[in-house]
């Protein structure tokens, strides 16, 4: 269970555990062929069989909401992209930060 393990690569817990999950070889979540985005092939099975091993909340919608909070963009059905979340480049993960709450300019 990832919950309770320290984050990796200087990233936040959510980003670190999402990285582990995407790289762990599940058939319901992984990398797009070009390694530039997360690809979810079965949201229901991801929520019931995979998310509970990595996150306290296993709802798919909660995980997607967190992706959005960290600046991931939905680029297609079951696909999310962030310029610093790329296959084989864990050194970029620490650059992914949660967006400030509120959305108003300072």
Tab-separated table of C-alpha atoms in Angstrom:
chain	number	residue	atom	x	y	z
A	1	UNK	CA	0.000	0.000	0.000
A	2	UNK	CA	1.462	3.355	-1.030
A	3	UNK	CA	-0.350	5.201	1.747
A	4	UNK	CA	2.228	5.765	4.473
A	5	UNK	CA	5.260	5.452	2.193
A	6	UNK	CA	7.352	8.561	1.653
A	7	UNK	CA	6.868	10.452	-1.623
A	8	UNK	CA	9.398	9.858	-4.392
A	9	UNK	CA	11.555	12.170	-6.500
A	10	UNK	CA	10.816	15.240	-4.358
A	11	UNK	CA	7.204	15.249	-5.558
A	12	UNK	CA	4.029	15.619	-3.496
A	13	UNK	CA	2.352	12.447	-2.244
A	14	UNK	CA	-0.414	12.571	-4.856
A	15	UNK	CA	2.024	13.000	-7.757
A	16	UNK	CA	4.422	10.395	-6.377
A	17	UNK	CA	1.712	7.770	-5.915
A	18	UNK	CA	0.145	8.538	-9.295
A	19	UNK	CA	3.603	8.055	-10.872
A	20	UNK	CA	3.998	4.695	-9.124
A	21	UNK	CA	0.519	3.570	-10.163
A	22	UNK	CA	1.002	4.528	-13.819
A	23	UNK	CA	4.374	2.741	-13.912
A	24	UNK	CA	3.305	-0.432	-12.065
A	25	UNK	CA	2.005	-2.249	-15.151
A	26	UNK	CA	-1.749	-2.336	-14.550
A	27	UNK	CA	-3.911	-3.061	-17.590
A	28	UNK	CA	-6.447	-0.355	-16.613
A	29	UNK	CA	-4.033	2.588	-16.282
A	30	UNK	CA	-0.677	3.355	-17.834
A	31	UNK	CA	1.128	5.521	-20.338
A	32	UNK	CA	-0.078	6.590	-23.750
A	33	UNK	CA	2.058	5.085	-26.536
A	34	UNK	CA	4.199	8.254	-26.758
A	35	UNK	CA	4.728	8.408	-22.978
A	36	UNK	CA	3.351	11.937	-22.768
A	37	UNK	CA	0.032	11.264	-21.019
A	38	UNK	CA	-1.799	9.034	-18.567
A	39	UNK	CA	-4.193	6.607	-20.219
A	40	UNK	CA	-7.110	5.061	-18.280
A	41	UNK	CA	-8.794	2.200	-20.139
A	42	UNK	CA	-11.307	1.120	-17.471
A	43	UNK	CA	-12.269	3.745	-14.851
A	44	UNK	CA	-14.538	1.368	-12.928
A	45	UNK	CA	-11.849	-1.282	-12.457
A	46	UNK	CA	-9.259	1.399	-11.692
A	47	UNK	CA	-11.485	2.654	-8.850
A	48	UNK	CA	-12.335	-0.782	-7.472
A	49	UNK	CA	-9.046	-2.649	-7.954
A	50	UNK	CA	-6.155	-0.175	-8.200
A	51	UNK	CA	-6.829	3.199	-6.542
A	52	UNK	CA	-7.344	1.637	-3.064
A	53	UNK	CA	-3.702	0.486	-3.083
A	54	UNK	CA	-2.429	4.033	-3.593
A	55	UNK	CA	-4.963	6.479	-2.161
A	56	UNK	CA	-7.240	6.764	0.859
A	57	UNK	CA	-10.129	7.712	-1.417
A	58	UNK	CA	-10.740	5.212	-4.156
A	59	UNK	CA	-13.327	7.181	-6.128
A	60	UNK	CA	-12.312	7.785	-9.724
A	61	UNK	CA	-13.886	11.260	-9.684
A	62	UNK	CA	-11.755	12.247	-6.659
A	63	UNK	CA	-8.571	11.145	-8.415
A	64	UNK	CA	-9.543	13.079	-11.560
A	65	UNK	CA	-10.354	16.159	-9.460
A	66	UNK	CA	-6.886	15.924	-7.895
A	67	UNK	CA	-5.275	15.634	-11.361
A	68	UNK	CA	-7.057	18.843	-12.326
A	69	UNK	CA	-5.886	20.545	-9.121
A	70	UNK	CA	-2.294	19.770	-10.114
A	71	UNK	CA	-2.695	21.257	-13.575
A	72	UNK	CA	-3.228	18.100	-15.638
A	73	UNK	CA	-5.293	18.707	-18.771
A	74	UNK	CA	-7.829	16.227	-20.127
A	75	UNK	CA	-6.809	15.626	-23.740
A	76	UNK	CA	-9.259	12.869	-24.661
A	77	UNK	CA	-11.397	10.098	-23.227
A	78	UNK	CA	-9.459	8.684	-20.281
A	79	UNK	CA	-6.332	10.741	-21.097
A	80	UNK	CA	-4.593	13.427	-19.015
A	81	UNK	CA	-1.407	15.313	-19.757
A	82	UNK	CA	1.022	17.501	-17.797
A	83	UNK	CA	4.312	18.737	-19.306
A	84	UNK	CA	6.251	17.507	-16.244
A	85	UNK	CA	4.629	14.049	-16.063
A	86	UNK	CA	6.390	12.027	-18.768
A	87	UNK	CA	7.422	8.387	-18.970
A	88	UNK	CA	11.049	7.895	-17.964
A	89	UNK	CA	11.525	11.432	-16.572
A	90	UNK	CA	10.917	11.257	-12.809
A	91	UNK	CA	13.237	14.223	-12.268
A	92	UNK	CA	10.469	16.498	-13.607
A	93	UNK	CA	7.891	15.436	-11.004
A	94	UNK	CA	9.020	17.881	-8.312
A	95	UNK	CA	8.009	20.749	-10.618
A	96	UNK	CA	4.323	19.741	-10.467
A	97	UNK	CA	2.597	21.842	-7.827
A	98	UNK	CA	-0.997	22.060	-6.711
A	99	UNK	CA	-2.785	25.114	-8.077
A	100	UNK	CA	-3.585	27.837	-5.577
A	101	UNK	CA	-7.118	27.679	-4.220
A	102	UNK	CA	-9.604	30.333	-5.204
A	103	UNK	CA	-8.482	30.989	-8.746
A	104	UNK	CA	-8.308	34.770	-8.268
A	105	UNK	CA	-5.185	36.680	-9.279
A	106	UNK	CA	-3.265	38.078	-6.339
